[in-house]
Short mmCIF file of C-alpha atoms in Angstrom, two decimals:
data_model
loop_
_atom_site.label_atom_id
_atom_site.label_comp_id
_atom_site.label_asym_id
_atom_site.label_seq_id
_atom_site.Cartn_x
_atom_site.Cartn_y
_atom_site.Cartn_z
CA MET A 1365 140.17 128.26 119.56
CA VAL A 1366 136.59 128.30 118.28
CA LEU A 1367 136.85 125.17 116.14
CA TYR A 1368 138.30 123.19 119.04
CA ASP A 1369 135.62 124.44 121.43
CA THR A 1370 132.85 123.56 118.96
CA GLU A 1371 134.28 120.09 118.39
CA MET A 1372 134.59 119.48 122.13
CA ILE A 1373 131.03 120.66 122.75
CA PHE A 1374 129.80 118.30 120.03
CA TRP A 1375 131.82 115.41 121.41
CA HIS A 1376 130.66 115.93 124.99
CA THR A 1377 127.06 116.34 123.86
CA TYR A 1378 126.87 113.30 121.59
CA TYR A 1379 129.49 110.99 123.11
CA PRO A 1380 128.00 107.52 123.45
CA LYS A 1381 129.07 106.21 126.84
CA GLU A 1382 128.43 102.62 125.75
CA MET A 1383 130.84 102.97 122.82
CA PHE A 1384 133.98 103.11 124.95
CA PRO A 1385 133.10 101.70 128.39
CA GLY A 1386 135.34 103.12 131.09
CA VAL A 1387 136.99 105.61 128.72
CA LYS A 1388 136.54 109.32 129.20
CA PRO A 1389 135.52 111.23 126.03
CA LEU A 1390 138.83 113.07 125.76
CA GLU A 1391 140.75 109.77 125.87
CA ALA A 1392 139.12 108.50 122.69
CA THR A 1393 141.37 108.98 119.70
CA LEU A 1394 140.51 111.31 116.86
CA SER A 1395 140.10 108.34 114.50
CA GLU A 1396 137.64 106.71 116.93
CA ARG A 1397 135.67 109.94 117.15
CA LEU A 1398 135.69 110.37 113.36
CA GLU A 1399 134.61 106.75 112.86
CA TYR A 1400 131.72 107.21 115.29
CA THR A 1401 130.71 110.51 113.65
CA ALA A 1402 130.79 108.92 110.18
CA SER A 1403 128.67 105.97 111.31
CA ARG A 1404 126.14 108.33 112.92
CA ALA A 1405 125.99 110.40 109.72
CA ALA A 1406 125.40 107.28 107.61
CA SER A 1407 122.70 106.10 110.00
CA MET A 1408 120.98 109.49 110.00
CA ASP A 1409 121.18 109.63 106.19
CA ALA A 1410 119.55 106.20 105.89
CA SER A 1411 116.82 107.21 108.35
CA PHE A 1412 116.21 110.44 106.43
CA ARG A 1413 115.87 108.52 103.15
CA GLU A 1414 113.35 106.12 104.74
CA VAL A 1415 111.29 108.96 106.18
CA HIS A 1416 111.45 110.91 102.92
CA ALA A 1417 110.22 107.87 100.96
CA ARG A 1418 107.35 107.41 103.42
CA VAL A 1419 106.40 111.10 103.14
CA ARG A 1420 106.32 110.82 99.34
CA GLN A 1421 104.11 107.72 99.61
CA LEU A 1422 101.72 109.49 102.00
CA GLU A 1423 101.56 112.53 99.71
CA LYS A 1424 100.70 110.25 96.79
CA GLU A 1425 97.96 108.52 98.79
CA TYR A 1426 96.61 111.88 99.97
CA ASN A 1427 96.45 113.21 96.40
CA GLU A 1428 94.62 110.07 95.25
CA VAL A 1429 92.05 110.48 98.03
CA GLN A 1430 91.63 114.16 97.17
CA LEU A 1431 90.97 113.31 93.50
CA LYS A 1432 88.39 110.68 94.46
CA ASN A 1433 86.77 113.13 96.84
CA GLU A 1434 86.53 115.78 94.11
CA GLU A 1435 85.01 113.24 91.70
CA LEU A 1436 82.39 112.27 94.29
CA ASN A 1437 81.57 115.91 94.98
CA LYS A 1438 81.09 116.61 91.27
CA GLY A 1439 78.67 113.68 91.04
CA ASN A 1440 76.40 115.14 93.75
#
């Protein structure tokens, strides 16, 4: 089954060994896997928002520098 294979590949790829010490990935319950996946998604979303805010700030600073540079070039 394709969905099962995809889910198993994901779980084996991203399974955090420290999350369930001594437990093999397939022994973790579906609810434990879903809880882990949800927490990872929330963490990645928060990280994305932080990075996106920083990019917007850098773009703003860059545009301000460009405007000042253009003003200085017009003065010369």
